[in-house]
Tab-separated table of C-alpha atoms in Angstrom:
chain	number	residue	atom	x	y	z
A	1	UNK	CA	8.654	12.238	28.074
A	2	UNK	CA	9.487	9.157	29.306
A	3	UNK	CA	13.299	8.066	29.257
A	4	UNK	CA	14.046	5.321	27.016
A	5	UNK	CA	14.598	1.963	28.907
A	6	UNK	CA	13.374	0.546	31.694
A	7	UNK	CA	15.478	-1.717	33.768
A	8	UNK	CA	13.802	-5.102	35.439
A	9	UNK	CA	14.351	-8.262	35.997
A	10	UNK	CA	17.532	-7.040	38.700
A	11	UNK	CA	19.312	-5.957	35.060
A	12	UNK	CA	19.499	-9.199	33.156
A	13	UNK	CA	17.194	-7.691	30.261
A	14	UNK	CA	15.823	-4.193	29.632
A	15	UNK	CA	12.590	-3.301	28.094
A	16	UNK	CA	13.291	-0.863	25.081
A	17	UNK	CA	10.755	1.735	24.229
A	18	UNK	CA	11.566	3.205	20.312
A	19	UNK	CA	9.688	4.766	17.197
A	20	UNK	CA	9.705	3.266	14.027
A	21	UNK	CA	9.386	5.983	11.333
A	22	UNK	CA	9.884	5.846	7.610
A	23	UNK	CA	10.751	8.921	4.834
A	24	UNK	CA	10.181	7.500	1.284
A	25	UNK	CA	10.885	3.805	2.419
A	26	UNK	CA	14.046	4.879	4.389
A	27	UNK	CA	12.830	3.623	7.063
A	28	UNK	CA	14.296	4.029	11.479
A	29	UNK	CA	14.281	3.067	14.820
A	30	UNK	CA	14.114	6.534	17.181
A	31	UNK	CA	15.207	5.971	20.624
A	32	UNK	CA	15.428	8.858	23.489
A	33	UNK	CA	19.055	8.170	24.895
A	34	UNK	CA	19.081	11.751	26.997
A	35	UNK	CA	19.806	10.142	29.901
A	36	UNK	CA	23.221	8.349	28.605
A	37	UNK	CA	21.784	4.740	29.218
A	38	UNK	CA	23.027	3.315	26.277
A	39	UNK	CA	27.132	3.730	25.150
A	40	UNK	CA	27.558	0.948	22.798
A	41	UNK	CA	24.964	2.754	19.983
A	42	UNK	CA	27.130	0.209	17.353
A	43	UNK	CA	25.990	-3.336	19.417
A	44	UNK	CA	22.466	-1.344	19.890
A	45	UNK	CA	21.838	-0.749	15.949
A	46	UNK	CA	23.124	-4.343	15.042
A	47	UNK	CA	20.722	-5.887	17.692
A	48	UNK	CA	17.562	-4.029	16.561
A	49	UNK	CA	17.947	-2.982	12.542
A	50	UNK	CA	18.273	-6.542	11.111
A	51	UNK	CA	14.760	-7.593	9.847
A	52	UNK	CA	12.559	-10.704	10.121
A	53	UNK	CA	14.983	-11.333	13.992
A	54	UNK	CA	14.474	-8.094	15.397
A	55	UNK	CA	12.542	-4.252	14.500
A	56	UNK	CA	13.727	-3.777	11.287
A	57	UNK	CA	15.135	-0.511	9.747
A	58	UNK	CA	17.994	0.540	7.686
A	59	UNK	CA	19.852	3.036	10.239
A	60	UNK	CA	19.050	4.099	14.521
A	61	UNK	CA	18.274	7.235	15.261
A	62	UNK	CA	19.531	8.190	18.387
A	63	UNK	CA	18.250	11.558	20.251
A	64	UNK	CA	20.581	12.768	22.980
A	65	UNK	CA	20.762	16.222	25.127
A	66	UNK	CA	22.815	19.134	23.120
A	67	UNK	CA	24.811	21.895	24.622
A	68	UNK	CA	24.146	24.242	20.870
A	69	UNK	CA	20.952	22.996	19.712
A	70	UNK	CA	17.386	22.014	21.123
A	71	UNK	CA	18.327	18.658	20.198
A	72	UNK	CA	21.354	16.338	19.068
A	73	UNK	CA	20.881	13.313	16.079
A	74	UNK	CA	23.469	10.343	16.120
A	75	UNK	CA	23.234	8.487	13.384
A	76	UNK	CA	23.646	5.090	13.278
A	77	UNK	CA	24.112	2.175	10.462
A	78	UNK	CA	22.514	-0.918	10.374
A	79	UNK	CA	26.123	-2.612	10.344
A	80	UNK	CA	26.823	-0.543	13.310
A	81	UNK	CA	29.022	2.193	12.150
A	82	UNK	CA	27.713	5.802	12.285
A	83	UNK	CA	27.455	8.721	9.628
A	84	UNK	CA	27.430	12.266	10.121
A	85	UNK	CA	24.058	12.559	9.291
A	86	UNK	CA	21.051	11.356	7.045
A	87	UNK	CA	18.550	13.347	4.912
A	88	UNK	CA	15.281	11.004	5.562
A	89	UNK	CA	16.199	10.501	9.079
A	90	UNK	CA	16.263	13.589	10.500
A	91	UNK	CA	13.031	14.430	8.703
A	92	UNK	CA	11.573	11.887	10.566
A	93	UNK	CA	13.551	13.096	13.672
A	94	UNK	CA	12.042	16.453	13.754
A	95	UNK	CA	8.777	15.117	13.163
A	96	UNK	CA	8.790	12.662	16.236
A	97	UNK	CA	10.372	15.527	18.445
A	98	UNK	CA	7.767	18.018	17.645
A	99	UNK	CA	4.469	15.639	17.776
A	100	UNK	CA	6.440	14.063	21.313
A	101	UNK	CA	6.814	17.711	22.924
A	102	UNK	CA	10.572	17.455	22.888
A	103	UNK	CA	10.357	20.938	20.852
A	104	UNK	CA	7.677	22.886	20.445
A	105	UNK	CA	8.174	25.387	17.694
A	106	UNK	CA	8.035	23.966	13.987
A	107	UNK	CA	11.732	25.026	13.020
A	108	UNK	CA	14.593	24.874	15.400
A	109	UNK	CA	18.341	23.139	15.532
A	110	UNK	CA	19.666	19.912	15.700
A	111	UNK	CA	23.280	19.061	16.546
A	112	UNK	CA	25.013	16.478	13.938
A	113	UNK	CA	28.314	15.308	13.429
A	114	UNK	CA	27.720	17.359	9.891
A	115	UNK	CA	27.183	20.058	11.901
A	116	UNK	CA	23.960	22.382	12.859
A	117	UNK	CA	20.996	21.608	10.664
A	118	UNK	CA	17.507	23.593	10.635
A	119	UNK	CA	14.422	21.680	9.879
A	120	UNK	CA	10.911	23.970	9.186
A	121	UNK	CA	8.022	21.690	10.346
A	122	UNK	CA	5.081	22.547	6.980
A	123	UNK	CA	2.170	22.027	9.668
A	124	UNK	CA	-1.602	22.296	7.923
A	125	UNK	CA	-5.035	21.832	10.130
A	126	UNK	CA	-2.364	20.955	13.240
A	127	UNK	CA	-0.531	17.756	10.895
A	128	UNK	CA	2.544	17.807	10.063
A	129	UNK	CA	2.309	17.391	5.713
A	130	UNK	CA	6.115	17.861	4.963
A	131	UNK	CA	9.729	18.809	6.090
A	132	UNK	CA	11.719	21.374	4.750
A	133	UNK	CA	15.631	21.095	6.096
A	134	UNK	CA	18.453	23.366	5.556
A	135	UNK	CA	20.824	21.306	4.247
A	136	UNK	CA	24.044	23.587	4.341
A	137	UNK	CA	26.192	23.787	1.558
A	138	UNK	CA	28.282	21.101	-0.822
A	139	UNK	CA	31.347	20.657	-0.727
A	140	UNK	CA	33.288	19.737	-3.594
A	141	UNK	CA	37.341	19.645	-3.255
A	142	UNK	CA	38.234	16.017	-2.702
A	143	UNK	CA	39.811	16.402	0.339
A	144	UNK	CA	36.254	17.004	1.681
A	145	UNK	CA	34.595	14.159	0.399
A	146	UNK	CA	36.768	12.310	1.225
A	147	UNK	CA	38.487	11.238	-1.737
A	148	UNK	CA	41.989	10.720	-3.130
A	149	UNK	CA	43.951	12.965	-5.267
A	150	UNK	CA	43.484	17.140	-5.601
A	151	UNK	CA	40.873	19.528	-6.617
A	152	UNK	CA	37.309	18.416	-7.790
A	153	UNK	CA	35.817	14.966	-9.160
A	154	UNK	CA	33.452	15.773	-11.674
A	155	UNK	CA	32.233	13.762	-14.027
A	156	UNK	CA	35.393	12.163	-13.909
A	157	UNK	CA	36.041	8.164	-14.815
A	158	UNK	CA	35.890	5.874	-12.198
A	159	UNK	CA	36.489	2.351	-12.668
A	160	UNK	CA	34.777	-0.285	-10.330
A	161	UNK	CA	34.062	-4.162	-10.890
A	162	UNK	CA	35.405	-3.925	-14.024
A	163	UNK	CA	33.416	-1.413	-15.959
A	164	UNK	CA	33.988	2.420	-16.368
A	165	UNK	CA	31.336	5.168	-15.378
A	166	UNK	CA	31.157	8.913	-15.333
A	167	UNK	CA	31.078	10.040	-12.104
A	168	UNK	CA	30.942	12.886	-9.549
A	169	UNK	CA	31.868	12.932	-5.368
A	170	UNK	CA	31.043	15.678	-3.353
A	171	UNK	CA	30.259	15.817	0.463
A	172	UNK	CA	26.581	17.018	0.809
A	173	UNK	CA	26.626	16.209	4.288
A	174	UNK	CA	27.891	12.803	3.875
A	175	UNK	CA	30.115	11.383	1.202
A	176	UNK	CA	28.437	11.049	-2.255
A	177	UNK	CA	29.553	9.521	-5.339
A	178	UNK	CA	26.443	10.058	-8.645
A	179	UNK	CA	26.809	8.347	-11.448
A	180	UNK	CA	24.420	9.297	-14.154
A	181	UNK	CA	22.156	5.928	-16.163
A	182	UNK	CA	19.679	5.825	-18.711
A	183	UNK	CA	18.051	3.120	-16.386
A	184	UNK	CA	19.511	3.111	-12.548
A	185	UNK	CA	17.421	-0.061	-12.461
A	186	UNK	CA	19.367	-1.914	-15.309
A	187	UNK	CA	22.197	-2.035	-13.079
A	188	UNK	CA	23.560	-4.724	-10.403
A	189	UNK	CA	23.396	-2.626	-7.535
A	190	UNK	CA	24.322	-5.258	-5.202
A	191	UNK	CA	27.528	-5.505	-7.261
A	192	UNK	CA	28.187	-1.980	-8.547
A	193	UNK	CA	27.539	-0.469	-5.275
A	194	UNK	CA	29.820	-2.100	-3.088
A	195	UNK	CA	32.069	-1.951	-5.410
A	196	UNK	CA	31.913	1.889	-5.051
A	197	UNK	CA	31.201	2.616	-1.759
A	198	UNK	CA	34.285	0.810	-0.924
A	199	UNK	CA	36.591	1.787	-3.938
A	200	UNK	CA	40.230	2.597	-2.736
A	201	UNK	CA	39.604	6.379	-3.776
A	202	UNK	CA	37.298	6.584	-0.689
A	203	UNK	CA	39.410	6.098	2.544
A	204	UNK	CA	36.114	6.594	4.236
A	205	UNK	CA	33.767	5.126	2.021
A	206	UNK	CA	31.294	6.916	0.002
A	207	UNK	CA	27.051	6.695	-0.839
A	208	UNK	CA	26.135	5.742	-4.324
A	209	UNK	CA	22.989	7.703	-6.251
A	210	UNK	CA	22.730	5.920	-9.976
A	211	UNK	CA	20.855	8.825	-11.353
A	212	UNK	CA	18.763	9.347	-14.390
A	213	UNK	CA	17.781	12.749	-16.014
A	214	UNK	CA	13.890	12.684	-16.838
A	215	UNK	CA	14.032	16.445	-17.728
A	216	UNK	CA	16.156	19.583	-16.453
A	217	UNK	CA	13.716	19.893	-13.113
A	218	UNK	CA	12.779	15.989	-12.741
A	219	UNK	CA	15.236	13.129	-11.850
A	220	UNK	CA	15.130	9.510	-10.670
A	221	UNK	CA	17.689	8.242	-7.801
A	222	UNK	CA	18.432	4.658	-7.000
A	223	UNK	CA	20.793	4.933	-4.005
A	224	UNK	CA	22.900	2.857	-2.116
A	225	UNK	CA	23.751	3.567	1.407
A	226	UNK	CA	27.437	3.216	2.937
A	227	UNK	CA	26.581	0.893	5.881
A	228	UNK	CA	22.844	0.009	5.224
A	229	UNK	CA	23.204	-1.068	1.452
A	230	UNK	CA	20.510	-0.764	-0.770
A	231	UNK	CA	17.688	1.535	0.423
A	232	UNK	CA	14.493	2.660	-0.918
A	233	UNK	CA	15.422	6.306	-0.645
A	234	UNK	CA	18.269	8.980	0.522
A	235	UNK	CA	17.708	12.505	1.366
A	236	UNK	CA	21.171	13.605	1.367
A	237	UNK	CA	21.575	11.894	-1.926
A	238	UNK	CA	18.844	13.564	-3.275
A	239	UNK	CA	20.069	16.736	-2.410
A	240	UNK	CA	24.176	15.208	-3.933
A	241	UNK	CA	22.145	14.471	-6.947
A	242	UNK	CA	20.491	17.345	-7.494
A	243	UNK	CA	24.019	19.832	-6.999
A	244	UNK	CA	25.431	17.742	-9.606
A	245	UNK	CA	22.691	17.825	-11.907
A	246	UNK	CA	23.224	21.493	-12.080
A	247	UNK	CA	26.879	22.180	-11.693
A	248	UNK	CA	26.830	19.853	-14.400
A	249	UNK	CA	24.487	21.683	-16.458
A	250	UNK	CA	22.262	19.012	-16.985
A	251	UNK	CA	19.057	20.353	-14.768
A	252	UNK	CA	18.195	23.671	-13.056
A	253	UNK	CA	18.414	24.569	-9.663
A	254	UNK	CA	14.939	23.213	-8.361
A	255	UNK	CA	14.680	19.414	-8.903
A	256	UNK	CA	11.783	16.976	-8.245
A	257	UNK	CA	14.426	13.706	-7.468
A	258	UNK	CA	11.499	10.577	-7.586
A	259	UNK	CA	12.467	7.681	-5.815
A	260	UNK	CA	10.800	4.060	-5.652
A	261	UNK	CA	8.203	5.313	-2.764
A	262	UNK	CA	7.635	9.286	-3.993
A	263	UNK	CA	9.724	12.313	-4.677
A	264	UNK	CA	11.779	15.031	-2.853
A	265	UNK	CA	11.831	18.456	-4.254
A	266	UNK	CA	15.378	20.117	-3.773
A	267	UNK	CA	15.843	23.625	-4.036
A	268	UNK	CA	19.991	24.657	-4.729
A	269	UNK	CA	19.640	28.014	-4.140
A	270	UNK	CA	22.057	30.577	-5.089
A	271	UNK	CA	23.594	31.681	-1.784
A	272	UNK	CA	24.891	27.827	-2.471
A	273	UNK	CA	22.673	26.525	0.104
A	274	UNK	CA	20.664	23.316	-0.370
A	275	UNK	CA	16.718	22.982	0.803
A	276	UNK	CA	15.076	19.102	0.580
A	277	UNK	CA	11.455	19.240	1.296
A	278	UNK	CA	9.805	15.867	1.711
A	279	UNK	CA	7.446	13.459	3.984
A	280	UNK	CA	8.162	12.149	7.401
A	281	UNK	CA	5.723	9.554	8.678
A	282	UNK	CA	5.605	7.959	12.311
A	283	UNK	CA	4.441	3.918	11.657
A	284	UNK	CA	4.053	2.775	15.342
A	285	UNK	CA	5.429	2.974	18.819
A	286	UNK	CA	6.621	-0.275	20.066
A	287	UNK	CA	8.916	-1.901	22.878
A	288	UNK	CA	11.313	-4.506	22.754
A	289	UNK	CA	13.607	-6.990	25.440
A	290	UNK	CA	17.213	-6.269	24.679
């Protein structure tokens, strides 16, 4: 595989080979940054995700050499900060590493700041039709969120820009706050979910899935993304949504969660372990001046 940049021009511009894939309408920029060119991944993702100027995507994906796993995932922002991980993305991610030769069995590791997750490859007639990852676990004390105050927010009040929800937090990889709706798409998302993801409870910010209950294994998910805003879909909310939904009691353990694109099917098993399956697709190869 070939490294990601190539320098010319005696290093006053760079020509940037990357992937644009999509999961549900979450859609990323893949770049191979093994050999360390790039530093600044913040100034990189700010350059290339803003659309109509540049590529276009809500968050960078950024695959670089791992010392545990085959591979390791940064994740990065459009506004340049990074998460600990994304649901879509790394879909996506094991896709493009599998179909580039960067692996070559159809489940292995990937290093992410949440930790080591597991992605099976579903391969039919040599195509990849779906990804199942291995989510790991919830967590639901506050202090892993994070959130302020003790013990666990479910359905609990929260009050942002000036109206009251129910609500529940818990980290399911990244930070997620679900607030149940009869219609998620009645609601001023770009007001409401600022106004959450930044809410003073969440020293580190949190994602927002408004969430409505079709039927105890079907759900719909309108998310919005700390650092990206509103997105199409979110995997890890998905999987927040779903966890809450039962603990809750309001669904069962194996959820279809439909977003505006398609669906995710999330399986909360009971060893407390949480399994998204959903599509990955590669859109086109591409190079850019930087």
């Amino acid at each position: 595989m070939a490294h990601a940049t190539v320098v010319i021009l005696e290093m006053r511009w760079i020509m940037l080979n990357f992937n644009k894939s999509q999961g549900l309408g979450n859609d990323f920029i893949i770049i191979d940054n093994r050999d360390g060119y790039f530093s600044d991944l913040g100034a990189l993702a700010q350059k290339l995700c803003p659309r109509a100027i540049s590529v276009g995507a809500d968050t960078l994906l950024v695959i670089e050499n791992s010392e545990t796993c085959a591979l390791k995932m940064r994740t990065i922002n459009a506004d340049g900060s990074e998460a600990q991980m994304c649901g879509n993305g790394i879909r996506c991610f094991a896709k493009y590493a599998y179909e580039r030769g960067l692996v070559s069995t159809d489940k292995f590791s990937i290093e992410t700041k949440a930790g080591i997750i597991t992605p099976k490859l579903n391969i039919s007639n040599g195509l990849i039709e779906s990804v199942t990852i291995d989510m790991g676990a919830p967590l639901f004390e506050r202090s892993a969120v994070p959130m302020k105050g003790d013990g666990r927010f479910i359905d609990g009040e929260l009050v942002a820009d000036g109206k009251s929800y129910v609500a529940s937090s818990i980290f399911m990889s990244i930070p997620h706050t679900i607030v149940f709706a009869d219609d998620p798409y009645a609601i001023d998302i770009a007001s409401v979910g600022p106004a959450i993801e930044r809410h003073k409870l969440y020293p580190e910010g949190t994602n927002v899935n408004f969430v409505k209950i079709i039927d105890r294994n079907t759900m719909q998910s309108r998310p919005w993304e700390r650092g990206c805003g509103a997105t199409l879909a979110c995997g890890t909310g998905a999987c927040a949504a779903a966890v809450v939904g039962f603990v809750t009691g309001r669904t069962e353990r194996n959820v279809e969660v439909k977003m505006a694109l398609g669906s995710l099917f999330i399986d909360y098993r009971t060893d407390g372990r949480v399994y998204m399956t959903g599509p990955a697709v590669s859109v086109y190869d591409g190079k850019i001046d930087i």
